[in-house]
XYZ file of C-alpha atoms in Angstrom:
731
model
C 24.064 -8.667 -63.742
C 21.561 -8.431 -66.449
C 19.013 -5.888 -65.862
C 15.816 -7.162 -64.500
C 12.658 -6.841 -66.602
C 10.492 -3.970 -65.443
C 6.914 -5.070 -65.473
C 5.500 -3.269 -62.405
C 7.520 -0.150 -62.148
C 6.081 2.562 -64.502
C 2.829 0.730 -64.844
C -0.390 2.662 -63.900
C -1.508 0.094 -61.215
C -4.255 0.427 -58.699
C -3.479 0.491 -54.984
C -2.843 -2.909 -53.474
C -4.547 -1.741 -50.316
C -7.492 -0.165 -52.074
C -9.866 -2.992 -51.270
C -9.020 -3.019 -47.664
C -9.779 0.755 -47.460
C -13.057 0.743 -49.419
C -14.330 -2.301 -47.392
C -13.505 -0.799 -44.045
C -10.920 -3.485 -43.191
C -8.033 -1.109 -43.055
C -7.494 -0.354 -39.295
C -6.613 3.228 -38.382
C -5.305 4.306 -35.040
C -8.482 4.493 -33.067
C -9.877 1.376 -34.527
C -7.545 -1.316 -33.174
C -9.356 -3.800 -30.880
C -7.277 -3.651 -27.692
C -8.737 -5.741 -24.704
C -9.693 -3.898 -21.619
C -9.347 -0.417 -23.191
C -10.814 2.714 -21.361
C -11.394 6.149 -22.857
C -9.727 9.333 -22.083
C -10.728 12.908 -23.072
C -8.317 15.794 -22.583
C -9.317 18.957 -20.750
C -7.919 21.980 -22.700
C -6.797 25.204 -21.202
C -9.161 28.153 -21.574
C -6.297 30.759 -21.448
C -3.136 31.120 -23.489
C -0.772 32.176 -20.774
C -0.755 31.940 -17.105
C -0.933 29.539 -14.315
C -3.366 26.920 -13.012
C -4.720 27.916 -9.628
C -7.268 25.265 -9.037
C -8.820 22.182 -10.550
C -12.197 20.962 -9.261
C -12.808 17.416 -10.261
C -15.711 16.554 -7.902
C -18.474 16.772 -10.361
C -16.639 14.735 -12.933
C -15.717 12.008 -10.589
C -19.235 11.741 -9.475
C -20.413 11.128 -13.023
C -21.156 7.450 -13.698
C -18.434 5.706 -15.593
C -15.629 8.228 -14.818
C -12.712 6.445 -13.317
C -10.012 9.003 -12.829
C -9.043 12.723 -13.436
C -5.301 13.179 -13.910
C -3.607 16.549 -13.879
C -0.335 18.079 -12.749
C -1.410 17.730 -9.245
C -1.170 13.771 -9.119
C 0.510 12.805 -12.387
C 3.875 10.989 -11.981
C 6.888 13.047 -12.821
C 8.521 12.124 -16.006
C 12.257 12.425 -16.902
C 11.857 14.017 -20.392
C 15.373 13.138 -21.465
C 16.763 14.554 -24.677
C 16.997 11.908 -27.364
C 18.736 12.612 -30.750
C 16.517 9.897 -32.470
C 13.277 11.637 -31.239
C 10.964 13.429 -33.623
C 10.619 16.398 -31.217
C 13.136 19.166 -30.584
C 15.310 18.548 -27.647
C 15.158 20.719 -24.590
C 12.066 22.771 -24.325
C 9.255 20.370 -25.005
C 5.749 20.931 -23.680
C 5.975 18.779 -20.456
C 2.486 17.446 -20.116
C 1.011 17.561 -16.513
C 4.391 18.329 -14.943
C 3.697 21.879 -13.573
C 0.948 24.545 -13.320
C 2.196 26.722 -16.260
C -0.034 27.334 -19.273
C 1.781 28.189 -22.366
C -0.973 28.264 -25.110
C -4.775 28.300 -25.472
C -5.867 24.526 -25.588
C -3.045 23.184 -23.819
C -3.782 19.892 -22.076
C -4.350 20.655 -18.307
C -6.142 17.385 -17.435
C -7.440 14.202 -18.689
C -10.604 12.356 -17.736
C -10.494 8.517 -17.949
C -13.827 6.636 -18.168
C -15.437 3.287 -19.106
C -17.083 4.881 -22.241
C -16.147 7.606 -24.582
C -19.548 9.392 -23.700
C -18.712 9.323 -20.002
C -15.277 10.757 -20.599
C -16.546 13.525 -22.715
C -19.212 14.667 -20.327
C -16.734 14.203 -17.429
C -14.253 16.459 -19.123
C -16.861 19.141 -19.429
C -17.498 18.978 -15.779
C -14.013 19.722 -14.716
C -13.615 23.192 -13.411
C -10.200 24.951 -13.776
C -9.114 28.062 -12.180
C -6.358 30.358 -13.694
C -4.195 33.300 -12.932
C -4.371 34.566 -16.528
C -1.721 36.763 -18.120
C -2.083 38.844 -21.435
C -1.013 36.493 -24.230
C 1.227 37.445 -27.171
C -0.248 35.813 -30.250
C -0.001 38.523 -32.911
C 2.931 38.099 -35.295
C 3.013 41.808 -36.055
C 3.242 42.896 -32.514
C 5.744 40.438 -30.879
C 9.532 40.667 -30.748
C 11.456 38.407 -33.105
C 14.443 36.206 -32.470
C 17.813 36.825 -33.788
C 17.797 36.204 -37.608
C 19.389 33.356 -39.544
C 21.167 35.127 -42.493
C 22.516 34.351 -45.840
C 24.283 36.667 -48.186
C 26.236 36.786 -51.382
C 27.538 39.796 -53.175
C 26.189 43.210 -51.953
C 22.427 43.191 -52.080
C 22.002 46.740 -51.015
C 24.362 48.047 -53.670
C 22.783 45.923 -56.201
C 19.444 47.349 -55.373
C 20.583 50.939 -55.492
C 22.187 50.387 -58.934
C 19.232 48.570 -60.363
C 17.327 50.217 -63.248
C 14.082 48.779 -61.920
C 13.346 48.376 -58.191
C 10.447 46.909 -56.335
C 9.813 46.865 -52.547
C 6.848 44.408 -51.731
C 5.400 42.969 -48.569
C 3.479 39.704 -48.532
C 1.395 38.120 -45.689
C 0.432 34.471 -45.553
C -2.077 33.077 -43.224
C -1.704 30.213 -40.822
C -2.986 27.065 -42.293
C -4.065 23.883 -40.516
C -3.501 20.312 -41.970
C -7.149 19.015 -41.383
C -6.576 15.466 -42.473
C -9.739 13.255 -42.697
C -8.590 10.928 -39.859
C -8.391 12.585 -36.481
C -5.217 12.065 -34.410
C -5.618 9.216 -32.081
C -3.480 6.946 -29.739
C -4.096 3.760 -27.844
C -1.510 2.950 -25.246
C -0.883 -0.269 -23.310
C 1.777 -1.088 -20.743
C 2.949 -4.661 -20.123
C 5.197 -4.306 -17.163
C 7.962 -1.966 -18.334
C 7.141 -2.242 -22.023
C 4.950 0.123 -23.801
C 2.838 -0.416 -26.958
C 1.074 2.365 -28.762
C -1.197 2.260 -31.754
C -0.836 5.763 -33.037
C -1.413 8.010 -36.066
C 2.029 8.884 -37.033
C 4.250 9.545 -40.140
C 7.421 8.263 -38.257
C 7.019 5.296 -35.995
C 10.793 5.241 -35.113
C 10.636 8.863 -34.110
C 7.614 8.469 -31.945
C 9.229 5.298 -30.451
C 12.337 7.282 -29.654
C 10.293 10.209 -28.188
C 8.267 8.101 -25.878
C 11.306 6.312 -24.622
C 12.924 9.741 -23.911
C 9.846 11.001 -22.099
C 9.352 7.933 -19.940
C 13.097 7.196 -19.393
C 13.071 3.731 -20.829
C 15.074 2.028 -23.621
C 13.719 2.617 -27.154
C 13.489 -1.227 -27.455
C 10.870 -1.244 -24.652
C 8.592 0.850 -26.914
C 6.615 -0.520 -29.891
C 4.683 1.816 -32.219
C 2.142 0.445 -34.505
C 0.689 2.491 -37.374
C -0.348 0.394 -40.472
C -2.689 2.953 -41.977
C -2.827 6.833 -41.763
C -5.900 8.604 -43.093
C -4.167 11.683 -44.321
C -1.743 13.852 -42.451
C 0.057 16.464 -44.709
C 2.765 16.689 -42.134
C 0.743 16.728 -38.953
C 1.997 13.331 -37.986
C 5.674 14.099 -38.258
C 6.133 14.444 -34.556
C 5.016 12.921 -31.245
C 2.267 15.368 -29.876
C 1.253 15.819 -26.245
C -1.910 13.650 -26.601
C 0.238 10.661 -27.360
C 2.189 11.231 -24.052
C -1.191 11.837 -22.303
C -2.383 8.364 -23.480
C 0.760 6.550 -22.364
C 0.841 8.379 -18.957
C -2.898 7.585 -18.333
C -2.344 3.959 -19.320
C 0.460 3.757 -16.705
C -1.621 5.371 -14.015
C -4.645 3.272 -14.719
C -2.667 0.078 -15.251
C -4.846 -0.703 -18.359
C -4.938 0.376 -22.083
C -6.205 3.866 -22.758
C -7.463 5.367 -25.973
C -7.312 9.159 -26.707
C -8.946 10.487 -29.965
C -8.716 14.283 -30.557
C -11.699 16.131 -31.610
C -11.756 18.221 -34.721
C -11.545 21.291 -32.572
C -8.594 19.971 -30.549
C -6.476 19.303 -33.796
C -6.298 23.104 -34.288
C -4.137 23.466 -31.196
C -2.967 19.997 -30.616
C -1.180 18.970 -33.745
C 0.644 22.015 -35.251
C 0.005 24.181 -38.271
C 1.825 25.966 -41.158
C 2.981 29.236 -39.620
C 1.921 32.540 -40.829
C 4.511 34.824 -42.355
C 5.121 38.481 -43.048
C 7.716 38.469 -45.864
C 9.318 41.565 -47.384
C 11.011 41.272 -50.684
C 13.024 43.851 -52.433
C 14.309 43.118 -55.918
C 16.059 44.954 -58.644
C 16.756 44.259 -62.389
C 17.900 45.857 -65.467
C 15.520 46.947 -68.255
C 15.874 43.707 -70.082
C 14.636 41.817 -66.895
C 18.007 40.326 -65.751
C 17.848 40.278 -61.980
C 20.580 42.152 -60.092
C 19.609 41.784 -56.568
C 16.980 40.392 -54.018
C 16.662 41.116 -50.321
C 14.452 38.906 -48.322
C 13.137 39.656 -44.713
C 11.033 36.815 -43.289
C 9.117 36.710 -40.084
C 7.353 33.492 -39.033
C 5.501 32.519 -35.900
C 6.712 29.831 -33.518
C 5.840 28.801 -30.043
C 7.433 30.331 -26.878
C 8.656 26.909 -25.570
C 10.071 25.480 -28.792
C 11.849 27.082 -31.915
C 10.301 25.756 -35.043
C 11.952 26.574 -38.455
C 11.365 25.277 -41.931
C 13.392 25.385 -45.152
C 12.235 28.761 -46.512
C 15.525 30.227 -47.655
C 16.932 28.056 -50.508
C 14.466 29.126 -53.153
C 15.602 32.739 -52.863
C 19.214 31.617 -53.206
C 19.174 29.526 -56.239
C 15.824 29.482 -58.127
C 17.053 32.367 -60.284
C 20.358 33.689 -61.427
C 21.507 36.930 -59.787
C 24.779 38.172 -58.235
C 23.438 39.742 -55.127
C 21.321 38.136 -52.452
C 20.625 38.882 -48.725
C 18.200 36.935 -46.456
C 17.125 37.345 -42.872
C 14.778 34.696 -41.513
C 13.384 35.404 -38.023
C 11.114 33.368 -35.895
C 8.703 35.182 -33.613
C 7.895 33.439 -30.302
C 4.265 33.596 -29.444
C 1.891 32.096 -26.820
C 0.745 29.361 -29.365
C 1.326 25.646 -29.758
C 4.273 24.751 -31.837
C 3.916 24.926 -35.731
C 4.903 22.043 -37.865
C 5.746 21.124 -41.513
C 2.835 21.214 -43.848
C 2.833 20.052 -47.427
C 5.593 21.963 -49.343
C 7.011 23.409 -46.040
C 8.921 26.590 -46.420
C 9.123 26.332 -50.232
C 5.375 26.898 -50.778
C 5.571 30.070 -48.837
C 8.713 31.304 -50.570
C 7.222 30.342 -53.955
C 4.123 32.508 -53.352
C 6.322 35.461 -52.618
C 9.035 35.160 -55.279
C 6.777 34.015 -58.009
C 4.200 36.750 -57.355
C 7.017 39.286 -57.418
C 8.452 37.869 -60.631
C 4.972 38.239 -62.309
C 4.751 41.782 -61.009
C 8.193 42.500 -62.504
C 7.285 40.981 -65.873
C 4.281 43.192 -66.112
C 6.181 46.254 -65.147
C 8.787 45.430 -67.797
C 6.215 44.402 -70.398
C 7.667 40.965 -70.694
C 5.959 37.640 -70.810
C 6.279 36.047 -67.380
C 7.772 32.772 -68.908
C 10.460 34.913 -70.879
C 11.340 36.733 -67.774
C 12.073 33.409 -66.000
C 14.051 32.051 -68.895
C 16.262 35.118 -68.906
C 17.222 34.463 -65.296
C 17.868 30.706 -65.591
C 20.960 29.814 -63.654
C 23.687 27.566 -65.115
C 24.555 26.168 -61.671
C 23.260 26.307 -58.149
C 24.550 29.831 -57.260
C 24.190 29.255 -53.512
C 26.960 26.570 -53.439
C 28.544 26.481 -56.926
C 27.323 22.932 -57.516
C 25.991 21.634 -60.798
C 22.306 20.455 -60.903
C 21.688 16.841 -61.040
C 18.986 17.527 -63.277
C 17.220 20.855 -63.925
C 14.636 20.967 -66.790
C 12.619 23.994 -65.833
C 12.970 25.371 -69.398
C 11.339 22.181 -70.651
C 8.629 22.442 -68.061
C 7.933 25.891 -69.282
C 7.854 24.882 -72.951
C 5.655 21.915 -72.556
C 3.308 23.684 -70.024
C 2.825 26.692 -72.305
C 1.976 24.449 -75.339
C -0.377 22.142 -73.429
C -2.075 24.982 -71.611
C -2.543 27.279 -74.520
C -0.404 30.072 -72.945
C -0.322 31.938 -76.292
C -3.946 32.683 -75.823
C -3.238 34.709 -72.725
C -3.782 38.385 -73.079
C -1.064 40.254 -71.221
C -3.309 43.305 -70.498
C -5.405 42.820 -67.370
C -9.076 42.815 -67.594
C -8.968 42.323 -71.334
C -10.762 39.020 -71.457
C -14.373 38.857 -70.265
C -17.209 36.343 -70.439
C -20.361 38.084 -69.211
C -19.886 39.068 -65.648
C -16.745 37.088 -65.326
C -13.194 38.433 -65.827
C -10.919 35.689 -67.212
C -7.199 35.506 -66.474
C -4.215 33.160 -66.776
C -1.194 32.949 -64.595
C 1.806 30.542 -64.068
C 4.594 30.102 -61.497
C 7.734 28.061 -61.191
C 8.392 25.816 -58.204
C 11.038 23.525 -56.793
C 11.658 21.203 -53.764
C 14.708 19.731 -52.485
C 15.403 15.960 -53.177
C 15.725 14.593 -49.725
C 17.208 11.204 -49.142
C 18.123 9.450 -45.824
C 19.207 6.261 -44.324
C 16.750 3.451 -44.534
C 16.575 -0.310 -44.234
C 14.208 -2.907 -45.507
C 13.884 -6.761 -44.917
C 13.285 -8.865 -47.879
C 12.333 -12.536 -47.646
C 11.678 -15.092 -50.456
C 9.474 -17.815 -49.157
C 9.536 -21.505 -50.196
C 6.189 -21.133 -51.932
C 7.587 -18.612 -54.255
C 5.971 -15.523 -52.565
C 7.859 -12.692 -50.930
C 7.448 -10.545 -47.887
C 9.160 -7.107 -47.538
C 9.086 -5.156 -44.323
C 10.125 -1.608 -43.400
C 9.043 0.740 -40.614
C 7.614 3.176 -43.199
C 4.189 4.921 -43.331
C 1.562 5.502 -45.829
C -0.520 8.545 -45.195
C -2.112 8.338 -48.655
C 0.577 8.631 -51.451
C 0.532 4.834 -51.886
C 3.610 3.458 -50.184
C 2.172 0.015 -50.127
C 1.737 0.042 -53.815
C 4.955 1.731 -54.916
C 7.146 -0.283 -52.710
C 5.448 -3.541 -53.874
C 6.182 -2.533 -57.520
C 9.891 -1.994 -56.653
C 10.087 -5.292 -54.872
C 8.128 -7.282 -57.484
C 10.521 -6.198 -60.361
C 13.752 -6.679 -58.315
C 12.629 -10.176 -57.451
C 11.088 -10.993 -60.828
C 7.743 -11.795 -59.169
C 4.140 -10.586 -60.009
C 2.609 -7.922 -57.851
C 0.191 -10.542 -56.252
C 3.087 -12.589 -55.081
C 4.689 -9.762 -53.068
C 3.387 -8.498 -49.688
C 4.883 -5.266 -48.410
C 4.383 -4.589 -44.744
C 5.008 -1.274 -42.885
C 3.927 0.876 -39.942
C 5.624 -1.107 -37.070
C 8.766 -0.036 -35.160
C 9.774 -3.731 -35.020
C 10.403 -3.565 -38.764
C 13.778 -2.119 -40.047
C 14.151 1.581 -39.374
C 13.330 4.217 -42.028
C 13.264 8.008 -42.052
C 10.054 10.099 -41.580
C 7.271 9.702 -44.137
C 7.625 13.386 -45.123
C 9.742 15.733 -47.087
C 9.134 13.563 -50.317
C 11.831 11.215 -49.164
C 10.040 7.812 -48.793
C 10.480 6.639 -52.332
C 13.984 7.578 -52.615
C 15.066 6.345 -49.245
C 12.856 3.324 -48.409
C 12.434 2.382 -52.106
C 16.144 2.277 -52.597
C 16.475 0.087 -49.422
C 13.792 -2.218 -50.873
C 15.525 -2.435 -54.143
C 18.712 -3.384 -52.442
C 17.198 -5.970 -50.216
C 15.304 -7.643 -53.038
C 18.334 -7.465 -55.360
C 20.449 -9.321 -52.781
C 17.729 -12.047 -52.403
C 17.450 -12.544 -56.137
C 21.237 -12.784 -56.333
C 21.222 -15.285 -53.582
C 18.771 -17.476 -55.432
C 20.626 -17.149 -58.721
C 23.890 -18.103 -56.962
C 22.280 -21.111 -55.280
C 20.940 -22.156 -58.806
C 24.107 -21.850 -60.715
C 26.141 -23.696 -58.094
C 23.456 -26.577 -57.788
C 24.417 -29.489 -59.987
C 20.754 -30.497 -60.174
C 19.692 -27.258 -61.528
C 19.122 -26.569 -65.200
C 21.063 -23.345 -64.405
C 24.104 -25.138 -63.139
C 27.308 -23.591 -64.624
C 25.458 -20.606 -66.146
C 27.141 -17.239 -65.589
C 25.094 -15.549 -62.711
C 25.139 -12.186 -64.571
C 23.336 -13.822 -67.500
C 20.435 -15.002 -65.537
C 17.054 -13.002 -65.138
C 13.822 -13.706 -63.336
C 10.247 -13.440 -64.584
C 7.151 -14.401 -62.814
C 9.125 -16.331 -60.338
C 11.126 -18.410 -62.812
C 14.889 -17.839 -63.267
C 16.323 -18.424 -66.773
C 19.254 -17.433 -68.955
C 18.528 -14.217 -70.655
C 19.242 -15.469 -74.194
C 17.909 -18.981 -73.560
C 14.533 -18.786 -71.844
C 13.938 -22.562 -71.894
C 16.960 -23.098 -69.561
C 15.678 -22.288 -66.091
C 13.537 -23.168 -63.107
C 11.248 -21.490 -60.468
C 12.188 -20.152 -57.063
C 9.803 -22.710 -55.761
C 11.583 -25.616 -57.400
C 15.074 -24.330 -56.338
C 14.204 -23.815 -52.587
C 12.293 -27.138 -52.281
C 15.151 -29.146 -53.816
C 17.563 -27.557 -51.404
C 15.356 -27.796 -48.405
C 15.362 -24.097 -47.793
C 12.316 -22.516 -46.118
C 13.317 -19.002 -47.376
C 16.148 -16.651 -48.427
C 16.416 -13.402 -46.637
C 18.421 -10.157 -46.868
C 18.495 -6.713 -45.073
C 18.503 -4.094 -47.666
C 19.982 -0.635 -46.944
C 20.397 2.853 -48.450
C 22.339 5.780 -47.241
C 23.339 9.069 -48.786
C 26.942 9.085 -49.947
C 29.336 10.321 -47.175
C 31.084 13.530 -47.517
C 29.982 16.687 -49.331
C 27.335 16.582 -52.081
C 28.624 16.673 -55.568
C 25.373 18.067 -57.164
C 22.496 20.218 -56.267
C 19.407 17.998 -55.862
C 16.013 19.558 -56.640
C 12.864 18.615 -58.347
C 11.093 21.329 -60.372
C 7.727 22.364 -61.786
C 5.800 24.904 -63.862
C 2.206 25.289 -62.750
C -0.406 27.090 -64.883
C -3.903 28.411 -63.836
C -6.906 29.978 -65.447
C -9.434 31.625 -63.190
C -12.666 33.558 -63.524
C -13.456 36.539 -61.218
C -16.895 37.948 -60.819
C -16.408 41.565 -61.606
C -19.267 42.672 -59.250
C -18.832 40.251 -56.277
C -15.063 39.588 -56.356
C -15.633 35.806 -56.250
C -12.749 33.736 -57.638
C -13.357 30.375 -59.437
C -10.419 28.254 -60.719
C -11.380 27.004 -64.057
C -8.482 24.756 -64.934
C -5.007 23.982 -63.948
C -1.830 22.204 -65.365
C 1.248 21.060 -63.631
C 4.428 19.963 -65.508
C 7.117 18.209 -63.329
C 10.664 17.426 -63.621
C 10.560 14.826 -60.936
C 12.902 12.026 -62.059
C 11.589 8.608 -62.566
C 7.960 7.968 -61.927
C 7.406 4.521 -60.271
C 3.631 4.643 -60.476
C 1.951 7.088 -63.023
C -1.461 6.484 -61.372
C -0.277 7.289 -57.882
C 1.729 10.270 -59.211
C -1.481 11.781 -60.842
C -3.268 11.249 -57.514
C -0.502 13.001 -55.698
C -0.713 16.054 -58.145
C -4.457 16.304 -57.762
C -4.174 16.325 -54.066
C -1.342 18.871 -54.039
C -3.005 21.259 -56.533
C -6.402 21.002 -54.551
C -4.367 21.897 -51.458
C -2.849 24.803 -53.235
C -6.328 26.102 -54.251
C -7.185 26.066 -50.523
C -4.062 28.056 -49.618
C -4.646 30.603 -52.356
C -8.404 31.153 -51.818
C -9.834 29.607 -48.615
C -7.697 28.506 -45.793
C -7.175 31.011 -42.972
C -6.850 30.221 -39.277
C -8.284 33.109 -37.160
C -7.077 33.812 -33.780
C -8.721 35.985 -31.070
C -5.650 37.886 -29.744
C -7.368 38.723 -26.563
C -7.156 35.248 -25.188
C -5.414 33.130 -27.956
C -8.543 31.183 -28.837
C -8.820 29.880 -32.403
C -12.103 31.213 -33.679
C -12.800 29.034 -36.605
C -11.596 25.558 -35.182
C -13.975 23.521 -37.152
C -14.599 22.501 -40.957
C -17.631 24.794 -40.969
C -15.641 28.037 -40.591
C -12.225 26.894 -41.608
C -12.906 26.458 -45.335
C -11.095 23.798 -47.457
C -11.840 22.995 -51.184
C -14.821 20.769 -51.906
C -15.666 18.964 -55.126
C -17.330 22.026 -56.556
C -14.080 24.020 -56.038
C -11.936 21.584 -57.926
C -11.367 22.376 -61.658
C -10.020 20.532 -64.638
C -6.605 19.332 -63.554
C -3.987 18.007 -65.811
C -0.558 16.752 -64.924
C 2.564 16.001 -67.096
C 5.726 14.337 -65.871
C 8.804 14.742 -68.029
C 10.359 11.359 -68.819
C 13.605 10.848 -67.092
C 15.569 9.832 -64.014
C 18.129 11.174 -61.510
C 20.624 8.435 -60.862
C 22.899 10.863 -59.116
C 20.238 11.183 -56.441
C 19.493 7.471 -55.603
C 19.510 4.111 -57.105
C 15.889 4.267 -58.277
C 16.439 7.642 -59.974
C 13.401 9.259 -58.272
C 13.288 12.779 -56.851
C 10.012 12.804 -54.862
C 6.584 14.140 -55.585
C 4.334 14.850 -52.515
C 5.692 18.257 -51.682
C 6.490 19.527 -55.260
C 2.985 19.255 -56.562
C 1.698 21.688 -53.882
C 4.466 24.354 -54.469
C 3.698 27.026 -57.000
C -0.105 26.512 -57.131
C -0.954 29.534 -54.990
C 1.233 32.088 -57.021
C -0.174 30.692 -60.233
C -3.600 31.406 -59.020
C -2.743 34.866 -57.674
C -0.997 35.825 -60.877
C -4.049 34.708 -62.739
C -6.156 36.760 -60.557
C -4.054 39.765 -61.509
C -4.264 39.023 -65.133
C -8.049 38.834 -64.850
C -8.652 41.912 -62.564
C -5.564 44.176 -62.633
C -5.536 43.823 -58.831
C -2.349 42.613 -57.231
C -3.039 40.728 -53.988
C -0.140 40.115 -51.752
C -1.910 38.438 -48.879
C -3.291 34.818 -48.724
C -5.932 33.702 -48.922
C -7.142 36.032 -51.602
C -10.729 37.264 -50.430
C -13.488 38.770 -52.294
C -13.112 41.902 -50.159
C -9.630 42.308 -51.553
C -10.875 42.349 -55.085
C -13.534 44.808 -54.620
C-alpha cells in the first residue's frame, strides 16, 4: 500500500478534550450523576498495628442523615479470589472489613453511609474505635529485610579491590506521594448480580478483574467507567481498598454509594514512592573507565504485600563495565503498600548512579560528560543484545551546546552573583520501552466520520488527542471527523495507562484497526464497477480528507461517504490489535535523555533556586510535539519536587503520617518552576512498535533530581546524598 499522508501526526495540535476540561464539562469520578446515590466516609485506623477490640456506633447512628455504619462486625464475607488479570498482587491483599486485624495507620476499619456528604463526615467523626495496639515497625533503617533479589556478572569484589580509584557511597531517598489534583473517588452501583463503578483509575480492565475476584463474580458482570482522570502519576494503577469499600457498601445498602477520599486519606490510601537506602561502591581506572559497581538497595514495602519496582536495570547496562553485583531487598513495614510513581525505580537508581558518576568525575578532574562518554557501551551488557536505538552521545552533544555547558566552571564555588552561588550540573537517564497487548475498535460511519474505541485512560498526557491523530492519518480524515473514546471496560482491552506504554501499545492497535478499515474501503471501491476507482490497484490508492484517490491521479477518486451510500453500507468496522513479538527479544529497548540544570544557592541561608533546565530526549517518533513538551514540563517540575521539596514524614511511634496535607508536604508551585526547554531528537524506533515510538511520561522525570544535586555541588562544594536536599544540609 502507498504510505498514507501524515497531516495530524507530528503536528503541534491542541488537546481535543481541552474545551471540555476548561468549561467543566469533563466528568471526573466523583462528578457522575447517578440516581439515588448516598455518601460514604471511611473511618481510618488510629493505630498502625494491633487489633480492633470495640466499635461504638451509637452516636454516629443517632446523627440525622446517617443510614448505616459497616465494619468487620457486620460486613458480608467476600471470597477474595486470586485473579491473574487483576491489577493487585495475588494472595495477601488487604481484606477490607473481613477481620479485626490492623496492619497500618489509616487502614479502613469502618464506613459511615448517609444521605449527605456532611452527615457522613460528621458521622464518621462520631464512631469510637477501641484497639489492642502493638508497637509498629515503620522505620526502614531498623526493620529486617527480605531475602534479596540478586544480579551479578564478572567479579565485582575483585574488580573493586583492583581499581585505581574506589568510592563507597550511601544515598537515602525520601518517601514521595503522588498528590494528583483530583482526589481518588468511586461511585458503585449494583443491578442484581452486575456491578458498575465510576472510578478514578489508570486501568479499567485491571480494576474490573480485581472487583470480580474480590466479589467472586465473572469479570463480564463488572463494568468500570473512567473517561477522565485528573492526574495520577501512578496512583491509579491498582484497585485500592476504598473501591472495594464503595462496592461493598453499595451491596449492603442496595443503592448506589459514593466514596471520595480526603487529601489526608490519600497519604495512606493510595500508595507512594518507597523510600530507599542505597549503598553504591564503584571502581575505575585513572582515566575514568569503570571497572566495577556493587549496588545494595533496601526499599520499604508493606507487611501484607511485597511491592517491587524496576530499580536494577540501570545499574546493569547504562554504562559499560565488566563487573557488576546487585542486591535488592524489600523491607516489610507496618505501612500501606507502596506503588509505582513517575519514573518508578529508574528515577531512584538515576539519582544514585548519576550523583556517583559526577562525584567520580570531580575526583578524577574530568568533565562529567566526558566521563560518561568514556563508559558508553556498544551493546546492552546485561544480556548481550544490540540497542534498538541509543543516542545518548547525541543527547550529550546537543544538550551541552544548547545549555551553554562550556560556560560551566568545574571548580565548585567559583561562580557567584551577590549572595548567590551559581552551579551547573547534568545527568543521564533512561527508561525501558514497554509495550503490551492492546486492542482498539475502529468504525467508519456512513456520514464519513469515524469512531475509535479502546479501554485506555487519559490521566493528563493527552491520550484522546494523540490517538485521534494516529486514527485521523490512518483513515485519511481530518481530526474533527474522528472521535476517540476511552475509559470504559466495555471497550476493547488495553494494558495499564502507565509505564509509558500507552502510545506504543494502544496507538499501534489504533493504527492497525484504522488501517484495516481504510483498506476495506479501498477494496470495496476498486471492486465496485460504479466507482471511479474501479480497477485501480489497491496499493496505489491513498486517502485525504475522507476522499480516496489514485496517488498519481488525484482527479480519479471518491469520498468515503459516496462509496458507503452507493453500497448501502451503514459502516465499515475492524478490531485492531497489537502484541509484542513472541519469543525472546532481539534488541534492548530503552529511551534515553540528558538533563541539564543551573541552580543558585544562597550562601548564607542554604536556599536552592533552580534557574533553568534543559532536557534532550532520544524517545523515538514524537506523535504530538505540543503534548510532548507538556509532558516534559510536568516531569521536570516533578523532579524539582523530588530533589528539593517532597518528603513524607512518619511518626514512628504510631505510624501516623505527620504532613498528610499540601500545607506541610511541599510540591513545586509556579514560583519554583524555572525556564524549561526540551529537545526531542528526530527519529523513530520501528523495532519497538509499528508507530516507532518509545514513550515519554516516565523518561522526562528521570535524571532531573541528580542533575539538580550535581548543580548544587558545583555551586557549593557540598555533596548531598539524601533527598530532598534541605537548606540545613547546605549550611
